[in-house]
mmCIF file of C-alpha atoms in Angstrom:
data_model
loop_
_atom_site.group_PDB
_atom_site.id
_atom_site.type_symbol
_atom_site.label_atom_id
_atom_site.label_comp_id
_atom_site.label_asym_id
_atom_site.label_seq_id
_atom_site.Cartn_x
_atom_site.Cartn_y
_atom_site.Cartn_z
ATOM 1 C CA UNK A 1 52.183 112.811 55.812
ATOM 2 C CA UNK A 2 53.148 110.050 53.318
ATOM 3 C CA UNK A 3 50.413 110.641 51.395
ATOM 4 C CA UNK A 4 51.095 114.716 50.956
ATOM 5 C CA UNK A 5 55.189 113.464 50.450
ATOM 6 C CA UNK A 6 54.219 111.714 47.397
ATOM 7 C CA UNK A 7 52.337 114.378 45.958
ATOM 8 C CA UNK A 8 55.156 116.741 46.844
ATOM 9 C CA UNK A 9 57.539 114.352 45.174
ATOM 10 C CA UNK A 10 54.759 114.253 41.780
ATOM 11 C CA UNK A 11 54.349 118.213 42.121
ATOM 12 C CA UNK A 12 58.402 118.717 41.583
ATOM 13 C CA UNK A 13 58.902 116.369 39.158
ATOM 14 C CA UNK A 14 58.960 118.319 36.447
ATOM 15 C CA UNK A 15 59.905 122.191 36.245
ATOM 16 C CA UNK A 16 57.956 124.284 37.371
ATOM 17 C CA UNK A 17 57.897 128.498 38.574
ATOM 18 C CA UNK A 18 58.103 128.487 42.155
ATOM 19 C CA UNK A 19 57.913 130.997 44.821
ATOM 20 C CA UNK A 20 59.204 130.311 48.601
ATOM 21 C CA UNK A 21 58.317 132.705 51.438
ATOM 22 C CA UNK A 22 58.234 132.868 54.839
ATOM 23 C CA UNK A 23 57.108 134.891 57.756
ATOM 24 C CA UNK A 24 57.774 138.579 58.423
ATOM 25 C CA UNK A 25 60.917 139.755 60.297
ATOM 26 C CA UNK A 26 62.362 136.524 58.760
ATOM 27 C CA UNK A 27 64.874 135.002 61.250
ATOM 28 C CA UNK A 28 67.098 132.054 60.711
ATOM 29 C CA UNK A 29 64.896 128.925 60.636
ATOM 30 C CA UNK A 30 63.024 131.280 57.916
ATOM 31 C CA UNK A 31 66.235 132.268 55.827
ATOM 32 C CA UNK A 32 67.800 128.276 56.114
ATOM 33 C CA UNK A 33 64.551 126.776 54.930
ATOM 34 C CA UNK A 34 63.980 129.228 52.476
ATOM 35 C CA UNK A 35 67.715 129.019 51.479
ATOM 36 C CA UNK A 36 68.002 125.285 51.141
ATOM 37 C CA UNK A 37 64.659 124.361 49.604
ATOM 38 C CA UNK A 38 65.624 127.526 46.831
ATOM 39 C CA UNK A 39 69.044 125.375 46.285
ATOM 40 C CA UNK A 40 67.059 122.238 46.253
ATOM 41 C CA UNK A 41 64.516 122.971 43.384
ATOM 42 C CA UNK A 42 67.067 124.817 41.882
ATOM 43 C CA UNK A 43 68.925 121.386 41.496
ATOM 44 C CA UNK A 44 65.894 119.849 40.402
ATOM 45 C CA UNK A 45 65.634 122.555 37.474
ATOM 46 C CA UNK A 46 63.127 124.561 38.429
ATOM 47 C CA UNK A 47 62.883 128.549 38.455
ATOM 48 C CA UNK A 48 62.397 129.658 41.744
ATOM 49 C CA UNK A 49 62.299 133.469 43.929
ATOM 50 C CA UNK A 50 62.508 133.708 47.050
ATOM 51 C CA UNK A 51 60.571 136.570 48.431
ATOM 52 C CA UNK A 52 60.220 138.104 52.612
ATOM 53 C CA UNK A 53 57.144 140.297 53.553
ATOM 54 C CA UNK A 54 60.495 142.472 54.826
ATOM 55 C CA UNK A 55 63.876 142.907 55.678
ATOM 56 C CA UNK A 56 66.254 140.550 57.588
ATOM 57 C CA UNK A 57 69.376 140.670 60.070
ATOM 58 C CA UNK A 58 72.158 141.219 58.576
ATOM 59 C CA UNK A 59 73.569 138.368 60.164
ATOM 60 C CA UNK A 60 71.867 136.314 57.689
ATOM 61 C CA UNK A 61 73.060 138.043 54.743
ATOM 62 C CA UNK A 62 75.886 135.102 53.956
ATOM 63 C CA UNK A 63 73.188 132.882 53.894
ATOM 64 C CA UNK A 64 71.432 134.731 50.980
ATOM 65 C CA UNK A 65 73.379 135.318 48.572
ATOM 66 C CA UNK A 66 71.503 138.133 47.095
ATOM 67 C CA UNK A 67 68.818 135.751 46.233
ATOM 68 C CA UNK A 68 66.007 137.110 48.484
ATOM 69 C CA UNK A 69 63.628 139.817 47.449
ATOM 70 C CA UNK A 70 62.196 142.322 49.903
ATOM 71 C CA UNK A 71 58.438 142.629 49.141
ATOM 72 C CA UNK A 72 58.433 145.968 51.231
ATOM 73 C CA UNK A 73 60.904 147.664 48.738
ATOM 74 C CA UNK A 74 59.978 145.503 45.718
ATOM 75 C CA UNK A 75 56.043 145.327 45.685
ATOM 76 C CA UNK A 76 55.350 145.302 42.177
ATOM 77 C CA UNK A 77 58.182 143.160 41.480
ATOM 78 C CA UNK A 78 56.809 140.563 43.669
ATOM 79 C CA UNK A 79 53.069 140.972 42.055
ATOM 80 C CA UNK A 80 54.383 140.381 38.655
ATOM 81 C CA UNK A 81 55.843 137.341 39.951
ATOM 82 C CA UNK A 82 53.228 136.108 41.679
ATOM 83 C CA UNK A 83 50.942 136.013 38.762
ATOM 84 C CA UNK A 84 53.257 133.468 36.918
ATOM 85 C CA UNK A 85 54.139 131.229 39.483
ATOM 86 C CA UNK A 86 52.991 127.416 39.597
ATOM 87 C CA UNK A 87 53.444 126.858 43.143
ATOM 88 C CA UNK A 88 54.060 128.630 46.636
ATOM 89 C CA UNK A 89 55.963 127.065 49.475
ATOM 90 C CA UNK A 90 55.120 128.866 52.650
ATOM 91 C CA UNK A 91 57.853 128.522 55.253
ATOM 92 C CA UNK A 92 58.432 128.097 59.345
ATOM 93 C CA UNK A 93 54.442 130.285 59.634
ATOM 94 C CA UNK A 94 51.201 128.904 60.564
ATOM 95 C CA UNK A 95 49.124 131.470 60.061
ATOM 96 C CA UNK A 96 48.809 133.626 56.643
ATOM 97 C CA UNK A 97 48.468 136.852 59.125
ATOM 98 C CA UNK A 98 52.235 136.050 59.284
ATOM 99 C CA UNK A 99 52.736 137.232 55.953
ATOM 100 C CA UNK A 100 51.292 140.456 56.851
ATOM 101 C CA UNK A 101 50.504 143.165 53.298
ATOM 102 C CA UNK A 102 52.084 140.156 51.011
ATOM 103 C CA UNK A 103 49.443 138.029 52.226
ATOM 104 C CA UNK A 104 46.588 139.006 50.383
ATOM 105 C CA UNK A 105 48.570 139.050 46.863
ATOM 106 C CA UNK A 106 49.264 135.017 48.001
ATOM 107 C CA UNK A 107 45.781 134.176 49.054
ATOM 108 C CA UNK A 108 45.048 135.315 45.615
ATOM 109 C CA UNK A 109 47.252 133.456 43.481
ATOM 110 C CA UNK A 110 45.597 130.280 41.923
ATOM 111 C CA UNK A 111 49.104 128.455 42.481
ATOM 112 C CA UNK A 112 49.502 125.522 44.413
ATOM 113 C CA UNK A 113 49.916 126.007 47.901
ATOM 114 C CA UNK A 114 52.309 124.173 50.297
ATOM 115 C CA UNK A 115 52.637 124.760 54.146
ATOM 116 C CA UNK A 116 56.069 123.593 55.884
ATOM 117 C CA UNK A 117 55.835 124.636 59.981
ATOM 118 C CA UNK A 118 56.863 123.248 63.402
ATOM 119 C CA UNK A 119 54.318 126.164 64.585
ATOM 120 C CA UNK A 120 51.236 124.855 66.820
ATOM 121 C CA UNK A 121 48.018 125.332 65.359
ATOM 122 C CA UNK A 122 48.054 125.707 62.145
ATOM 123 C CA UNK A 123 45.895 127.550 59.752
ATOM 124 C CA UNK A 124 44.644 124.136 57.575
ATOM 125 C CA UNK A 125 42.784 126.562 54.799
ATOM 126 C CA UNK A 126 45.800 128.617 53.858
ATOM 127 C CA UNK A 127 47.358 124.884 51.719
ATOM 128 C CA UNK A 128 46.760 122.841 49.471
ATOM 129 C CA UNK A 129 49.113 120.569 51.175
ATOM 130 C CA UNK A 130 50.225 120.915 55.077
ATOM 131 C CA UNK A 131 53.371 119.357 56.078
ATOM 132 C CA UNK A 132 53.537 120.421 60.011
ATOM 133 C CA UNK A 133 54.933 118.983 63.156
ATOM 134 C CA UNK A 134 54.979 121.662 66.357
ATOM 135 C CA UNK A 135 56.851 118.731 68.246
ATOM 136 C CA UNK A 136 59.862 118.977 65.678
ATOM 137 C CA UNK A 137 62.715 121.607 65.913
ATOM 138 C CA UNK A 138 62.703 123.879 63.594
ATOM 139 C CA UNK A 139 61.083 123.887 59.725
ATOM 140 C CA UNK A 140 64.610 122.884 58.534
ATOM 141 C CA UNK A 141 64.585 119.694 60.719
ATOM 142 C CA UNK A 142 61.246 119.158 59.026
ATOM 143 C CA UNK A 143 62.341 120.312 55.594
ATOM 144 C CA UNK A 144 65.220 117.882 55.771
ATOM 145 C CA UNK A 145 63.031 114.676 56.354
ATOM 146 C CA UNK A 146 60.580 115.604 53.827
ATOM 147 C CA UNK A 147 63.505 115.641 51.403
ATOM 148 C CA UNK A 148 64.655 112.176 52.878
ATOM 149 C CA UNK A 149 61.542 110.657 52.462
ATOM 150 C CA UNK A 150 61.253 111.577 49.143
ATOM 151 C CA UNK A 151 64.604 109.809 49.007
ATOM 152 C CA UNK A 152 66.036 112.653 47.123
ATOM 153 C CA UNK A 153 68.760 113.790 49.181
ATOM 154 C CA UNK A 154 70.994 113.234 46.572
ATOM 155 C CA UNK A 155 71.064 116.654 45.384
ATOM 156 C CA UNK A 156 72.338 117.635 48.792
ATOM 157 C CA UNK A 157 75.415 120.486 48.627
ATOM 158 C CA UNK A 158 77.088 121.971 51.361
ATOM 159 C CA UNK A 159 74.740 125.498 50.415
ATOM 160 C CA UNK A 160 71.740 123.066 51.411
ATOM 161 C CA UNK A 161 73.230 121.603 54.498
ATOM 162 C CA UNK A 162 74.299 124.871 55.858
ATOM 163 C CA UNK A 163 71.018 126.403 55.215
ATOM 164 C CA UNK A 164 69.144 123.479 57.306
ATOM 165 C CA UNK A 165 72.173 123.659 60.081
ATOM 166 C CA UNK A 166 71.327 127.370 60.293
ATOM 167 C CA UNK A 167 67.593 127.006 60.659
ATOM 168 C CA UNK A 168 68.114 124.090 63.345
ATOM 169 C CA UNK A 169 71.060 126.102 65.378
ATOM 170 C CA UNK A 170 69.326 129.113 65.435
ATOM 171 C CA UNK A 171 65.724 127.899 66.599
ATOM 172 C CA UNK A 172 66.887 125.523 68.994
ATOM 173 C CA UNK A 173 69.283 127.986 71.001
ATOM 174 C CA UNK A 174 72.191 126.354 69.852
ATOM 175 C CA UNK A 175 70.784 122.893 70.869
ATOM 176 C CA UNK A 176 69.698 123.669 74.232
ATOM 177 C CA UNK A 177 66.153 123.987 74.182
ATOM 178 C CA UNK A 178 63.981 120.343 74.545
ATOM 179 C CA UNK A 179 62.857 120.128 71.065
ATOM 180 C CA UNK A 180 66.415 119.236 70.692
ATOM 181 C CA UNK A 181 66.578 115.318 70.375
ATOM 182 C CA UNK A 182 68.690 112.491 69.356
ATOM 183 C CA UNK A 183 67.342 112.447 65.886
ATOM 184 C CA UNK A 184 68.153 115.984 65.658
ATOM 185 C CA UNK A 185 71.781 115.483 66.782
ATOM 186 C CA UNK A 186 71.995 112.621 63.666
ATOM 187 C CA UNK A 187 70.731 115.069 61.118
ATOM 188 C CA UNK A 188 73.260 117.580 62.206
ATOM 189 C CA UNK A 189 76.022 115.019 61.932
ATOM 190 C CA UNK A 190 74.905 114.333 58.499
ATOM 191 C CA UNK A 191 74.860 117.365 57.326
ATOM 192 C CA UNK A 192 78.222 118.332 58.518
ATOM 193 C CA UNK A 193 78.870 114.838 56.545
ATOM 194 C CA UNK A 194 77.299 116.925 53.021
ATOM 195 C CA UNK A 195 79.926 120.025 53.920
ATOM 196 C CA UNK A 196 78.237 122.410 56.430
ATOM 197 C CA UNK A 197 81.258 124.083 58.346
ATOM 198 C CA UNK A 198 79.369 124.057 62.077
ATOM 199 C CA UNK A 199 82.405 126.220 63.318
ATOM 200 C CA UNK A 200 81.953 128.803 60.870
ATOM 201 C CA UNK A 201 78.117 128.994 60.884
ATOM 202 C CA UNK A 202 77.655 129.802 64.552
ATOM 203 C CA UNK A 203 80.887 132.271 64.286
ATOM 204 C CA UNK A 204 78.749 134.003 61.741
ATOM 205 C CA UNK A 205 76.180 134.164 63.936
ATOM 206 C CA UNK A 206 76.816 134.525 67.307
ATOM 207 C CA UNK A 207 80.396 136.137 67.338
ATOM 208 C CA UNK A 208 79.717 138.287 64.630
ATOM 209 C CA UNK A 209 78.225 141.210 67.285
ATOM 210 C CA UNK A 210 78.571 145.368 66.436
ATOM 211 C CA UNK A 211 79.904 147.571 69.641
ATOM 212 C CA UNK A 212 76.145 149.066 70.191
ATOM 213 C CA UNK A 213 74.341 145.826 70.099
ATOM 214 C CA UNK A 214 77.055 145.139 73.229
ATOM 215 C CA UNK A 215 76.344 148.361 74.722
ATOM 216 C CA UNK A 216 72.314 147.548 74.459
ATOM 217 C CA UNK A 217 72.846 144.475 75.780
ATOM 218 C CA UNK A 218 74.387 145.926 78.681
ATOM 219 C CA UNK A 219 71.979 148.787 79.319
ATOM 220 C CA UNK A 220 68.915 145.603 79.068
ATOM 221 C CA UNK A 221 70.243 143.568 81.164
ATOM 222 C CA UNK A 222 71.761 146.823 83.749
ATOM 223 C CA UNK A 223 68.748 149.325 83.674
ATOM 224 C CA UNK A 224 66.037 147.627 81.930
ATOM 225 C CA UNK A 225 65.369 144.368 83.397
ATOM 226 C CA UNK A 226 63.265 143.938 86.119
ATOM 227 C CA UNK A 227 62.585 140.584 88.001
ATOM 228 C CA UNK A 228 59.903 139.509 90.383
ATOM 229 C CA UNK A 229 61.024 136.601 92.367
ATOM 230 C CA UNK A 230 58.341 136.051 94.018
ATOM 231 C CA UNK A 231 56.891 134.954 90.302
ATOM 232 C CA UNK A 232 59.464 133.414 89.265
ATOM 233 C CA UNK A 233 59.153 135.899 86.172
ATOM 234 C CA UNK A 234 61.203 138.554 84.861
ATOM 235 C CA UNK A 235 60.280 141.363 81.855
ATOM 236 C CA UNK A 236 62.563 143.559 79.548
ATOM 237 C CA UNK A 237 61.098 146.675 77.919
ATOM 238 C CA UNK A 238 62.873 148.906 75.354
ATOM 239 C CA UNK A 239 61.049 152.071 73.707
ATOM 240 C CA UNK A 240 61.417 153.152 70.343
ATOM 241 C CA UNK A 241 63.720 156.257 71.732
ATOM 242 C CA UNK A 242 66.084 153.809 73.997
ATOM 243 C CA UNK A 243 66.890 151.858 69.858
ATOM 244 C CA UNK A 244 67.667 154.786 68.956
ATOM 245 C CA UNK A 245 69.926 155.500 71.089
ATOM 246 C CA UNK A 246 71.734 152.852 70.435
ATOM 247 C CA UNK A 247 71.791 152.726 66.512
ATOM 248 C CA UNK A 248 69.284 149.549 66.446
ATOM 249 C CA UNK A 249 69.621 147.169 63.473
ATOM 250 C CA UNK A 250 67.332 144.787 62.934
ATOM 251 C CA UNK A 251 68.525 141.595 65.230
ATOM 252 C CA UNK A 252 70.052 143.470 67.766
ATOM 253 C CA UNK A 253 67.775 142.301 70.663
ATOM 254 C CA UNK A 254 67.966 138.780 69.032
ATOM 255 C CA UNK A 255 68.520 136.156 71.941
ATOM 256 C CA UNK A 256 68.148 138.935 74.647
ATOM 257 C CA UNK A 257 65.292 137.438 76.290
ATOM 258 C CA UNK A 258 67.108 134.314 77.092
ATOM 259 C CA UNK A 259 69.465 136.040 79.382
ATOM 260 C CA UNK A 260 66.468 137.140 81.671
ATOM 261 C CA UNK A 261 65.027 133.339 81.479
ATOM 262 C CA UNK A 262 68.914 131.978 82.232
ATOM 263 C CA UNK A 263 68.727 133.723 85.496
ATOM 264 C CA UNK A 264 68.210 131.048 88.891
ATOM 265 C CA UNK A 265 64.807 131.122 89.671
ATOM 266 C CA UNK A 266 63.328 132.725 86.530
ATOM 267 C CA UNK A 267 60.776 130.991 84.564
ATOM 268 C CA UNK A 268 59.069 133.117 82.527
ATOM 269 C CA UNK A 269 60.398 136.005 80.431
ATOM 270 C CA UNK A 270 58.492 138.412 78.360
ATOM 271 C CA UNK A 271 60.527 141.114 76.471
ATOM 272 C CA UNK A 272 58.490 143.977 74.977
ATOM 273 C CA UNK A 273 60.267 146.315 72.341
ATOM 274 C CA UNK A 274 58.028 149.705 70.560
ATOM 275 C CA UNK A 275 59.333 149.940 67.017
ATOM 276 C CA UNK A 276 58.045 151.619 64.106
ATOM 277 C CA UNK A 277 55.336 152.472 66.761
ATOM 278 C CA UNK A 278 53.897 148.785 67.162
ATOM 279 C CA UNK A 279 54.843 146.944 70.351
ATOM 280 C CA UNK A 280 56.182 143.623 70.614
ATOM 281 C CA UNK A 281 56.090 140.517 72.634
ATOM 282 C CA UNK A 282 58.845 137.945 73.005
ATOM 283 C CA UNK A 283 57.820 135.264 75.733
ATOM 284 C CA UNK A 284 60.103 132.621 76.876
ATOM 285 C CA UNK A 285 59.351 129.651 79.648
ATOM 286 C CA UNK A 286 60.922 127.254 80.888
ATOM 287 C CA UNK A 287 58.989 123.512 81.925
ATOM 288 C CA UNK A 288 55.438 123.282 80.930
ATOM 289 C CA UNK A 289 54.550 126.832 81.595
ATOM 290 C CA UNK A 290 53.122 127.761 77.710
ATOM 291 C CA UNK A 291 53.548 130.619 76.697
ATOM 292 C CA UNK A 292 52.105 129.800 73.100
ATOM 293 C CA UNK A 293 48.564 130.352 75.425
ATOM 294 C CA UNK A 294 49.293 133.448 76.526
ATOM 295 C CA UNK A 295 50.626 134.601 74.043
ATOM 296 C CA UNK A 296 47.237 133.599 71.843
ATOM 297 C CA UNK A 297 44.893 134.369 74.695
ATOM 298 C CA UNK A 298 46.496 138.286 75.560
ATOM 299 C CA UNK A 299 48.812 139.275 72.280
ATOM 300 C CA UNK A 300 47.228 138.011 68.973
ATOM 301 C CA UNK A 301 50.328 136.007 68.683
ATOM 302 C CA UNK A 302 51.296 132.473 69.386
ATOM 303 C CA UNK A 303 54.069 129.791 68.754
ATOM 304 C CA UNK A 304 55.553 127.033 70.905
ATOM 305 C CA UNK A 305 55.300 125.685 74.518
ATOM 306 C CA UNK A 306 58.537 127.922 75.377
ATOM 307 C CA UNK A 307 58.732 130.098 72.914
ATOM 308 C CA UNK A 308 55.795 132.164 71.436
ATOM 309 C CA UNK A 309 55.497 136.002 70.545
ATOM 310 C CA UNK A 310 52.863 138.472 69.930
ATOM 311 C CA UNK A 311 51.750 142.122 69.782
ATOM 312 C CA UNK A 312 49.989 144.892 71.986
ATOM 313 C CA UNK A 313 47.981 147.560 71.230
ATOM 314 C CA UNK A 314 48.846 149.462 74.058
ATOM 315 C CA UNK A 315 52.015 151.715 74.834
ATOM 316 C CA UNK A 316 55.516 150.101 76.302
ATOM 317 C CA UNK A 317 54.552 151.511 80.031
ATOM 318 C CA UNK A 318 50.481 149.963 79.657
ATOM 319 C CA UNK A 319 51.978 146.249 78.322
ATOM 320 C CA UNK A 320 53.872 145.875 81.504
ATOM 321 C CA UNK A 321 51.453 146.797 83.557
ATOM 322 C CA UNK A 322 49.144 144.016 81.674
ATOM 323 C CA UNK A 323 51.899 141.743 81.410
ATOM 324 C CA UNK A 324 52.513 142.286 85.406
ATOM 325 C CA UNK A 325 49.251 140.853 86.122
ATOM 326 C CA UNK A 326 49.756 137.780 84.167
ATOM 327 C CA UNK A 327 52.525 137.092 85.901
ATOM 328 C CA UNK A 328 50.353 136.893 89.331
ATOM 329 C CA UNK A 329 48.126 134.551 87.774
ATOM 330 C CA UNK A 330 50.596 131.494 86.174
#
């Protein structure tokens, strides 16, 4: 890693056109990297865009500031961009497939390539340069030591540190979840030292909920959850009609599965959602059951010990039934 850091620190030097993405459904380790590194190089006078495969909560909107360009609504806007730019910094993904129909115009672009990811197993052909650590936090935990060991945290803001204290909030469950350490509880001290109001970033977050995503919430946790004891395992479904219903926005269900897995008794959690006619997989654990396996071996997908996600090809009612006899078999 020293070696890539003083490349990194040669490859910024001077100004350069930069592009920063990150993975699809960007959530808010992928905005707060994205964010801070964009207010970074910015400081360091370079032009930069920042650019998602899609759309984003708008819970994360404050974090944004306009700055981030939708590749779904914007495609030729993002080509034209990409065939100027110097350098791509690919955020909090290990896998191009992340990047989903902006992928291909990046694995075409003769710029230089850096990977920043906490993610296990990463794709090592998609870089130039691979800065990744799946035993870290988040990518803004990672993002901020990079920065320190390039010694150039003197450019720090209070729009940087609240970008990294988003990314490391969010991913870590509001500091509950193991990759949660002491070093991690320093860096979050120092950036509330650089200006980032903790109080008002997890209001913005967390207390910041619409009426319907209460009333889903409710009808999850009332009608839709159902636990098997027995397993010590628990699954939440929701069809595309049952959204509806509801008025879904995009990060409604965020954080649902983690009432299931807060449950006595209940150590594995998988939350399936149909939208836009694709299902989804959200698995949570708790101990050394990995999910990041299953979630490889059965969904296409994959992530961390605890936390992983993937997709099925199959209908809401058919993933349960496959993800039912999983369950008998951890």
């Amino acid at each position: 890693m020293v070696e890539n850091i003083e490349k990194l620190k040669d490859i910024i030097s001077s100004p350069k056109n930069i592009l920063i993405t990150s993975h699809r459904n960007p959530d808010g380790d992928a905005i707060g990297s994205s964010m801070s590194l964009y207010y970074f190089l910015k400081k360091n006078g370079h032009k930069v865009s920042v650019i998602m495969p899609n759309s984003y909560p708008d819970f994360l909107q404050p974090f944004t500031n306009g700055k981030v360009i939708d590749f779904d609504q914007n495609k030729e806007k993002v080509i034209d961009v990409l065939k100027t730019v110097d350098v791509i910094f690919m955020l909090d993904m290990n896998n191009m497939s992340r990047l989903a129909d902006l992928s291909i115009f990046v694995e075409e672009s003769n710029a230089i390539k850096i990977l920043i990811d906490h993610h296990q197993e990463p794709q090592l052909n998609i870089a130039n340069y691979i800065f990744s650590d799946p035993n870290i936090s988040s990518t803004c935990e990672l993002l901020y030591e990079i920065i320190d060991q390039m010694q150039m945290k003197k450019y720090f803001d209070s729009l940087i540190a609240e970008c990294i204290y988003l990314g490391i909030m969010t991913d870590t469950g509001s500091f509950k979840f193991k990759s949660t350490t002491a070093k991690t509880h320093f860096i979050l001290s120092d950036l509330i030292n650089y200006g980032a109001d903790n109080y008002k970033i997890h209001e913005l977050i967390y207390d910041n909920n619409s009426q319907s995503r209460m009333h889903l919430l409710g009808y999850c946790l009332n009608k839709k959850l159902i636990l098997y004891p027995e397993y010590n395992s628990a699954i939440i479904s929701l069809t595309e009609d049952e959204l509806n219903t509801f008025n879904f926005k995009k990060g409604d269900t965020e954080g649902f599965v983690n009432y299931a897995l807060s449950i006595k008794g209940i150590n594995f959690v998988a939350f399936i959602i149909e939208k836009d006619n694709i299902v989804k997989l959200s698995l949570r654990s708790k101990g050394s059951l990995c999910v990041n396996k299953i979630a490889k071996q059965y969904f296409n997908g994959g992530g961390h010990t605890n936390a992983s996600g993937g997709t099925s090809y199959l209908s809401v009612n058919e993933t349960i039934k496959s993800v039912e006899k999983i369950i008998k078999t951890i």
